[in-house]
Amino acid sequence: MLPLGNIMAEEQAVAQDQDNQPGFSIEKIYVKDISLEIPNAPQVFIQREAPQVGIELSNSASAVEDGIYQVLTTVTVTSKVEDKTVFLIEVAQAGIFQIRNVPQENLEIILSVTCPNILFPYLREAVSDISTRAGFPPVLLNPINFEALYAQQKQEQAAQTNGSTTH
């Protein structure tokens, strides 16, 4: 039988080992900002022309405190007929994530790929819901490959860095 002191020391060692393990958890998912504009209502509702829909997407991440990060995935959906705006929807879907004991090189990938992948279904639902509530057909965002976007951003950054050092 082990003395009580040895048992407590073992428990502390196990707890400390667990504290050093990599960890990832979702703390909160929320809509940080949402807006809808229909600048040419009610005339847009009687038009018969099919509108053109443009979509812009962006991601950002910031540290809230040690090991806690906020990630924002923002989409702007613009619907136009010729030069007239039918509607404009902007949604900023946010998440607070706890990420601990992860090497720095992996942290950027988690914040740029993993977290946006988690947020995207919520963003997609918000855009579809708001377009329907505005009286338009639902806007269904196609799936996004955040890994490919991240790789493209890294290539562009490398090209800019290489371009600026050769001049």
JSON list of C-alpha atoms in Angstrom, two decimals:
[
{"chain": "A", "resi": 1, "resn": "MET", "atom": "CA", "xyz": [0.00, 0.00, 0.00]},
{"chain": "A", "resi": 2, "resn": "LEU", "atom": "CA", "xyz": [1.31, 3.43, -0.99]},
{"chain": "A", "resi": 3, "resn": "PRO", "atom": "CA", "xyz": [1.57, 6.17, 1.59]},
{"chain": "A", "resi": 4, "resn": "LEU", "atom": "CA", "xyz": [-0.92, 9.03, 1.20]},
{"chain": "A", "resi": 5, "resn": "GLY", "atom": "CA", "xyz": [1.85, 11.46, 0.17]},
{"chain": "A", "resi": 6, "resn": "ASN", "atom": "CA", "xyz": [2.84, 9.29, -2.81]},
{"chain": "A", "resi": 7, "resn": "ILE", "atom": "CA", "xyz": [-0.78, 9.02, -3.99]},
{"chain": "A", "resi": 8, "resn": "MET", "atom": "CA", "xyz": [-1.21, 12.81, -3.83]},
{"chain": "A", "resi": 9, "resn": "ALA", "atom": "CA", "xyz": [2.08, 13.35, -5.67]},
{"chain": "A", "resi": 10, "resn": "GLU", "atom": "CA", "xyz": [0.97, 10.94, -8.42]},
{"chain": "A", "resi": 11, "resn": "GLU", "atom": "CA", "xyz": [-2.39, 12.71, -8.74]},
{"chain": "A", "resi": 12, "resn": "GLN", "atom": "CA", "xyz": [-0.64, 16.07, -9.02]},
{"chain": "A", "resi": 13, "resn": "ALA", "atom": "CA", "xyz": [1.72, 14.69, -11.69]},
{"chain": "A", "resi": 14, "resn": "VAL", "atom": "CA", "xyz": [-1.24, 13.33, -13.69]},
{"chain": "A", "resi": 15, "resn": "ALA", "atom": "CA", "xyz": [-3.09, 16.66, -13.35]},
{"chain": "A", "resi": 16, "resn": "GLN", "atom": "CA", "xyz": [-0.01, 18.61, -14.42]},
{"chain": "A", "resi": 17, "resn": "ASP", "atom": "CA", "xyz": [0.50, 16.28, -17.38]},
{"chain": "A", "resi": 18, "resn": "GLN", "atom": "CA", "xyz": [-3.14, 16.87, -18.41]},
{"chain": "A", "resi": 19, "resn": "ASP", "atom": "CA", "xyz": [-2.58, 20.65, -18.13]},
{"chain": "A", "resi": 20, "resn": "ASN", "atom": "CA", "xyz": [0.22, 20.36, -20.70]},
{"chain": "A", "resi": 21, "resn": "GLN", "atom": "CA", "xyz": [-1.86, 18.34, -23.20]},
{"chain": "A", "resi": 22, "resn": "PRO", "atom": "CA", "xyz": [-3.08, 20.13, -26.33]},
{"chain": "A", "resi": 23, "resn": "GLY", "atom": "CA", "xyz": [-6.67, 21.23, -25.94]},
{"chain": "A", "resi": 24, "resn": "PHE", "atom": "CA", "xyz": [-9.41, 22.66, -28.14]},
{"chain": "A", "resi": 25, "resn": "SER", "atom": "CA", "xyz": [-12.95, 23.56, -27.14]},
{"chain": "A", "resi": 26, "resn": "ILE", "atom": "CA", "xyz": [-15.79, 25.72, -28.37]},
{"chain": "A", "resi": 27, "resn": "GLU", "atom": "CA", "xyz": [-16.72, 28.23, -25.68]},
{"chain": "A", "resi": 28, "resn": "LYS", "atom": "CA", "xyz": [-19.42, 30.17, -27.55]},
{"chain": "A", "resi": 29, "resn": "ILE", "atom": "CA", "xyz": [-20.85, 30.59, -31.05]},
{"chain": "A", "resi": 30, "resn": "TYR", "atom": "CA", "xyz": [-22.83, 33.75, -31.77]},
{"chain": "A", "resi": 31, "resn": "VAL", "atom": "CA", "xyz": [-23.85, 36.27, -34.42]},
{"chain": "A", "resi": 32, "resn": "LYS", "atom": "CA", "xyz": [-21.69, 39.31, -33.78]},
{"chain": "A", "resi": 33, "resn": "ASP", "atom": "CA", "xyz": [-23.25, 41.51, -36.46]},
{"chain": "A", "resi": 34, "resn": "ILE", "atom": "CA", "xyz": [-26.10, 41.11, -38.92]},
{"chain": "A", "resi": 35, "resn": "SER", "atom": "CA", "xyz": [-27.60, 43.60, -41.32]},
{"chain": "A", "resi": 36, "resn": "LEU", "atom": "CA", "xyz": [-30.05, 43.71, -44.18]},
{"chain": "A", "resi": 37, "resn": "GLU", "atom": "CA", "xyz": [-30.65, 46.56, -46.59]},
{"chain": "A", "resi": 38, "resn": "ILE", "atom": "CA", "xyz": [-33.31, 46.71, -49.30]},
{"chain": "A", "resi": 39, "resn": "PRO", "atom": "CA", "xyz": [-32.66, 50.22, -50.60]},
{"chain": "A", "resi": 40, "resn": "ASN", "atom": "CA", "xyz": [-35.04, 50.05, -53.57]},
{"chain": "A", "resi": 41, "resn": "ALA", "atom": "CA", "xyz": [-38.06, 48.49, -51.88]},
{"chain": "A", "resi": 42, "resn": "PRO", "atom": "CA", "xyz": [-40.88, 48.13, -52.76]},
{"chain": "A", "resi": 43, "resn": "GLN", "atom": "CA", "xyz": [-40.01, 48.44, -56.47]},
{"chain": "A", "resi": 44, "resn": "VAL", "atom": "CA", "xyz": [-37.57, 45.48, -56.32]},
{"chain": "A", "resi": 45, "resn": "PHE", "atom": "CA", "xyz": [-40.45, 43.17, -55.42]},
{"chain": "A", "resi": 46, "resn": "ILE", "atom": "CA", "xyz": [-42.28, 43.85, -58.68]},
{"chain": "A", "resi": 47, "resn": "GLN", "atom": "CA", "xyz": [-39.25, 43.49, -60.98]},
{"chain": "A", "resi": 48, "resn": "ARG", "atom": "CA", "xyz": [-39.17, 40.43, -63.21]},
{"chain": "A", "resi": 49, "resn": "GLU", "atom": "CA", "xyz": [-35.46, 40.36, -64.02]},
{"chain": "A", "resi": 50, "resn": "ALA", "atom": "CA", "xyz": [-33.30, 37.80, -62.27]},
{"chain": "A", "resi": 51, "resn": "PRO", "atom": "CA", "xyz": [-30.75, 39.50, -60.02]},
{"chain": "A", "resi": 52, "resn": "GLN", "atom": "CA", "xyz": [-27.01, 38.81, -60.01]},
{"chain": "A", "resi": 53, "resn": "VAL", "atom": "CA", "xyz": [-25.70, 37.71, -56.61]},
{"chain": "A", "resi": 54, "resn": "GLY", "atom": "CA", "xyz": [-22.17, 38.47, -55.45]},
{"chain": "A", "resi": 55, "resn": "ILE", "atom": "CA", "xyz": [-20.60, 36.95, -52.35]},
{"chain": "A", "resi": 56, "resn": "GLU", "atom": "CA", "xyz": [-17.54, 38.14, -50.42]},
{"chain": "A", "resi": 57, "resn": "LEU", "atom": "CA", "xyz": [-16.12, 36.14, -47.51]},
{"chain": "A", "resi": 58, "resn": "SER", "atom": "CA", "xyz": [-13.45, 36.97, -44.97]},
{"chain": "A", "resi": 59, "resn": "ASN", "atom": "CA", "xyz": [-11.98, 35.53, -41.78]},
{"chain": "A", "resi": 60, "resn": "SER", "atom": "CA", "xyz": [-10.18, 37.09, -38.87]},
{"chain": "A", "resi": 61, "resn": "ALA", "atom": "CA", "xyz": [-8.96, 35.91, -35.50]},
{"chain": "A", "resi": 62, "resn": "SER", "atom": "CA", "xyz": [-7.85, 37.71, -32.37]},
{"chain": "A", "resi": 63, "resn": "ALA", "atom": "CA", "xyz": [-6.67, 36.69, -28.94]},
{"chain": "A", "resi": 64, "resn": "VAL", "atom": "CA", "xyz": [-9.16, 37.52, -26.19]},
{"chain": "A", "resi": 65, "resn": "GLU", "atom": "CA", "xyz": [-6.89, 36.34, -23.39]},
{"chain": "A", "resi": 66, "resn": "ASP", "atom": "CA", "xyz": [-4.27, 33.65, -22.93]},
{"chain": "A", "resi": 67, "resn": "GLY", "atom": "CA", "xyz": [-5.49, 30.55, -24.79]},
{"chain": "A", "resi": 68, "resn": "ILE", "atom": "CA", "xyz": [-8.87, 32.12, -25.70]},
{"chain": "A", "resi": 69, "resn": "TYR", "atom": "CA", "xyz": [-9.49, 33.34, -29.26]},
{"chain": "A", "resi": 70, "resn": "GLN", "atom": "CA", "xyz": [-12.34, 34.98, -31.11]},
{"chain": "A", "resi": 71, "resn": "VAL", "atom": "CA", "xyz": [-12.73, 33.98, -34.75]},
{"chain": "A", "resi": 72, "resn": "LEU", "atom": "CA", "xyz": [-14.98, 35.96, -37.11]},
{"chain": "A", "resi": 73, "resn": "THR", "atom": "CA", "xyz": [-16.22, 34.65, -40.42]},
{"chain": "A", "resi": 74, "resn": "THR", "atom": "CA", "xyz": [-17.96, 37.44, -42.30]},
{"chain": "A", "resi": 75, "resn": "VAL", "atom": "CA", "xyz": [-19.98, 37.28, -45.50]},
{"chain": "A", "resi": 76, "resn": "THR", "atom": "CA", "xyz": [-21.43, 40.05, -47.62]},
{"chain": "A", "resi": 77, "resn": "VAL", "atom": "CA", "xyz": [-24.12, 39.05, -50.11]},
{"chain": "A", "resi": 78, "resn": "THR", "atom": "CA", "xyz": [-25.02, 41.67, -52.71]},
{"chain": "A", "resi": 79, "resn": "SER", "atom": "CA", "xyz": [-27.94, 41.14, -55.07]},
{"chain": "A", "resi": 80, "resn": "LYS", "atom": "CA", "xyz": [-28.27, 43.53, -58.04]},
{"chain": "A", "resi": 81, "resn": "VAL", "atom": "CA", "xyz": [-30.30, 44.01, -61.18]},
{"chain": "A", "resi": 82, "resn": "GLU", "atom": "CA", "xyz": [-28.14, 46.07, -63.52]},
{"chain": "A", "resi": 83, "resn": "ASP", "atom": "CA", "xyz": [-26.84, 48.88, -61.27]},
{"chain": "A", "resi": 84, "resn": "LYS", "atom": "CA", "xyz": [-29.67, 48.78, -58.72]},
{"chain": "A", "resi": 85, "resn": "THR", "atom": "CA", "xyz": [-29.18, 46.95, -55.45]},
{"chain": "A", "resi": 86, "resn": "VAL", "atom": "CA", "xyz": [-31.96, 44.49, -54.71]},
{"chain": "A", "resi": 87, "resn": "PHE", "atom": "CA", "xyz": [-30.63, 43.60, -51.27]},
{"chain": "A", "resi": 88, "resn": "LEU", "atom": "CA", "xyz": [-27.45, 43.62, -49.24]},
{"chain": "A", "resi": 89, "resn": "ILE", "atom": "CA", "xyz": [-26.92, 41.13, -46.41]},
{"chain": "A", "resi": 90, "resn": "GLU", "atom": "CA", "xyz": [-23.93, 41.18, -44.09]},
{"chain": "A", "resi": 91, "resn": "VAL", "atom": "CA", "xyz": [-23.42, 38.59, -41.38]},
{"chain": "A", "resi": 92, "resn": "ALA", "atom": "CA", "xyz": [-20.46, 38.29, -39.00]},
{"chain": "A", "resi": 93, "resn": "GLN", "atom": "CA", "xyz": [-20.58, 34.88, -37.36]},
{"chain": "A", "resi": 94, "resn": "ALA", "atom": "CA", "xyz": [-18.29, 34.65, -34.36]},
{"chain": "A", "resi": 95, "resn": "GLY", "atom": "CA", "xyz": [-16.95, 31.97, -32.12]},
{"chain": "A", "resi": 96, "resn": "ILE", "atom": "CA", "xyz": [-14.90, 31.95, -28.97]},
{"chain": "A", "resi": 97, "resn": "PHE", "atom": "CA", "xyz": [-12.50, 29.02, -28.84]},
{"chain": "A", "resi": 98, "resn": "GLN", "atom": "CA", "xyz": [-10.16, 27.77, -26.16]},
{"chain": "A", "resi": 99, "resn": "ILE", "atom": "CA", "xyz": [-6.92, 26.53, -27.68]},
{"chain": "A", "resi": 100, "resn": "ARG", "atom": "CA", "xyz": [-4.20, 25.45, -25.29]},
{"chain": "A", "resi": 101, "resn": "ASN", "atom": "CA", "xyz": [-0.71, 23.96, -25.60]},
{"chain": "A", "resi": 102, "resn": "VAL", "atom": "CA", "xyz": [-0.71, 23.95, -29.39]},
{"chain": "A", "resi": 103, "resn": "PRO", "atom": "CA", "xyz": [2.52, 24.77, -31.27]},
{"chain": "A", "resi": 104, "resn": "GLN", "atom": "CA", "xyz": [2.45, 28.23, -32.88]},
{"chain": "A", "resi": 105, "resn": "GLU", "atom": "CA", "xyz": [2.67, 26.80, -36.41]},
{"chain": "A", "resi": 106, "resn": "ASN", "atom": "CA", "xyz": [-0.51, 24.74, -35.77]},
{"chain": "A", "resi": 107, "resn": "LEU", "atom": "CA", "xyz": [-2.38, 27.59, -34.08]},
{"chain": "A", "resi": 108, "resn": "GLU", "atom": "CA", "xyz": [-2.66, 29.61, -37.30]},
{"chain": "A", "resi": 109, "resn": "ILE", "atom": "CA", "xyz": [-4.14, 26.61, -39.15]},
{"chain": "A", "resi": 110, "resn": "ILE", "atom": "CA", "xyz": [-6.67, 25.99, -36.38]},
{"chain": "A", "resi": 111, "resn": "LEU", "atom": "CA", "xyz": [-7.74, 29.66, -36.37]},
{"chain": "A", "resi": 112, "resn": "SER", "atom": "CA", "xyz": [-7.84, 29.91, -40.19]},
{"chain": "A", "resi": 113, "resn": "VAL", "atom": "CA", "xyz": [-9.29, 26.51, -41.13]},
{"chain": "A", "resi": 114, "resn": "THR", "atom": "CA", "xyz": [-10.77, 24.54, -38.23]},
{"chain": "A", "resi": 115, "resn": "CYS", "atom": "CA", "xyz": [-12.66, 27.40, -36.55]},
{"chain": "A", "resi": 116, "resn": "PRO", "atom": "CA", "xyz": [-14.18, 28.83, -39.78]},
{"chain": "A", "resi": 117, "resn": "ASN", "atom": "CA", "xyz": [-15.28, 25.29, -40.72]},
{"chain": "A", "resi": 118, "resn": "ILE", "atom": "CA", "xyz": [-17.17, 25.16, -37.42]},
{"chain": "A", "resi": 119, "resn": "LEU", "atom": "CA", "xyz": [-18.71, 28.62, -37.90]},
{"chain": "A", "resi": 120, "resn": "PHE", "atom": "CA", "xyz": [-19.70, 28.27, -41.57]},
{"chain": "A", "resi": 121, "resn": "PRO", "atom": "CA", "xyz": [-22.92, 26.21, -41.13]},
{"chain": "A", "resi": 122, "resn": "TYR", "atom": "CA", "xyz": [-24.23, 28.84, -38.68]},
{"chain": "A", "resi": 123, "resn": "LEU", "atom": "CA", "xyz": [-23.29, 31.64, -41.09]},
{"chain": "A", "resi": 124, "resn": "ARG", "atom": "CA", "xyz": [-24.96, 29.80, -43.96]},
{"chain": "A", "resi": 125, "resn": "GLU", "atom": "CA", "xyz": [-28.16, 29.36, -41.98]},
{"chain": "A", "resi": 126, "resn": "ALA", "atom": "CA", "xyz": [-28.24, 33.04, -40.92]},
{"chain": "A", "resi": 127, "resn": "VAL", "atom": "CA", "xyz": [-27.86, 34.26, -44.52]},
{"chain": "A", "resi": 128, "resn": "SER", "atom": "CA", "xyz": [-30.55, 31.90, -45.80]},
{"chain": "A", "resi": 129, "resn": "ASP", "atom": "CA", "xyz": [-32.91, 32.85, -42.98]},
{"chain": "A", "resi": 130, "resn": "ILE", "atom": "CA", "xyz": [-32.49, 36.61, -43.36]},
{"chain": "A", "resi": 131, "resn": "SER", "atom": "CA", "xyz": [-32.96, 36.51, -47.16]},
{"chain": "A", "resi": 132, "resn": "THR", "atom": "CA", "xyz": [-36.16, 34.50, -46.73]},
{"chain": "A", "resi": 133, "resn": "ARG", "atom": "CA", "xyz": [-37.46, 36.82, -43.99]},
{"chain": "A", "resi": 134, "resn": "ALA", "atom": "CA", "xyz": [-36.75, 39.76, -46.31]},
{"chain": "A", "resi": 135, "resn": "GLY", "atom": "CA", "xyz": [-39.14, 38.28, -48.87]},
{"chain": "A", "resi": 136, "resn": "PHE", "atom": "CA", "xyz": [-36.57, 36.83, -51.27]},
{"chain": "A", "resi": 137, "resn": "PRO", "atom": "CA", "xyz": [-35.69, 33.24, -52.14]},
{"chain": "A", "resi": 138, "resn": "PRO", "atom": "CA", "xyz": [-33.16, 31.73, -49.72]},
{"chain": "A", "resi": 139, "resn": "VAL", "atom": "CA", "xyz": [-29.52, 32.44, -50.48]},
{"chain": "A", "resi": 140, "resn": "LEU", "atom": "CA", "xyz": [-27.73, 29.13, -50.11]},
{"chain": "A", "resi": 141, "resn": "LEU", "atom": "CA", "xyz": [-24.00, 29.57, -49.70]},
{"chain": "A", "resi": 142, "resn": "ASN", "atom": "CA", "xyz": [-21.96, 26.85, -51.36]},
{"chain": "A", "resi": 143, "resn": "PRO", "atom": "CA", "xyz": [-19.54, 24.91, -49.16]},
{"chain": "A", "resi": 144, "resn": "ILE", "atom": "CA", "xyz": [-16.21, 26.64, -48.67]},
{"chain": "A", "resi": 145, "resn": "ASN", "atom": "CA", "xyz": [-12.85, 24.89, -48.60]},
{"chain": "A", "resi": 146, "resn": "PHE", "atom": "CA", "xyz": [-11.15, 26.94, -45.89]},
{"chain": "A", "resi": 147, "resn": "GLU", "atom": "CA", "xyz": [-8.01, 24.83, -46.19]},
{"chain": "A", "resi": 148, "resn": "ALA", "atom": "CA", "xyz": [-7.63, 25.80, -49.86]},
{"chain": "A", "resi": 149, "resn": "LEU", "atom": "CA", "xyz": [-8.31, 29.48, -48.99]},
{"chain": "A", "resi": 150, "resn": "TYR", "atom": "CA", "xyz": [-5.64, 29.34, -46.30]},
{"chain": "A", "resi": 151, "resn": "ALA", "atom": "CA", "xyz": [-3.13, 27.76, -48.71]},
{"chain": "A", "resi": 152, "resn": "GLN", "atom": "CA", "xyz": [-3.94, 30.43, -51.32]},
{"chain": "A", "resi": 153, "resn": "GLN", "atom": "CA", "xyz": [-3.41, 33.22, -48.75]},
{"chain": "A", "resi": 154, "resn": "LYS", "atom": "CA", "xyz": [-0.06, 31.71, -47.76]},
{"chain": "A", "resi": 155, "resn": "GLN", "atom": "CA", "xyz": [1.01, 31.53, -51.43]},
{"chain": "A", "resi": 156, "resn": "GLU", "atom": "CA", "xyz": [-0.01, 35.16, -51.99]},
{"chain": "A", "resi": 157, "resn": "GLN", "atom": "CA", "xyz": [1.89, 36.26, -48.87]},
{"chain": "A", "resi": 158, "resn": "ALA", "atom": "CA", "xyz": [4.97, 34.33, -50.02]},
{"chain": "A", "resi": 159, "resn": "ALA", "atom": "CA", "xyz": [4.75, 35.89, -53.50]},
{"chain": "A", "resi": 160, "resn": "GLN", "atom": "CA", "xyz": [4.46, 39.39, -51.98]},
{"chain": "A", "resi": 161, "resn": "THR", "atom": "CA", "xyz": [7.43, 38.73, -49.70]},
{"chain": "A", "resi": 162, "resn": "ASN", "atom": "CA", "xyz": [9.53, 37.38, -52.57]},
{"chain": "A", "resi": 163, "resn": "GLY", "atom": "CA", "xyz": [8.45, 40.23, -54.83]},
{"chain": "A", "resi": 164, "resn": "SER", "atom": "CA", "xyz": [9.36, 42.89, -52.29]},
{"chain": "A", "resi": 165, "resn": "THR", "atom": "CA", "xyz": [12.82, 41.42, -51.59]},
{"chain": "A", "resi": 166, "resn": "THR", "atom": "CA", "xyz": [13.81, 41.30, -55.27]},
{"chain": "A", "resi": 167, "resn": "HIS", "atom": "CA", "xyz": [13.11, 44.98, -55.93]}
]
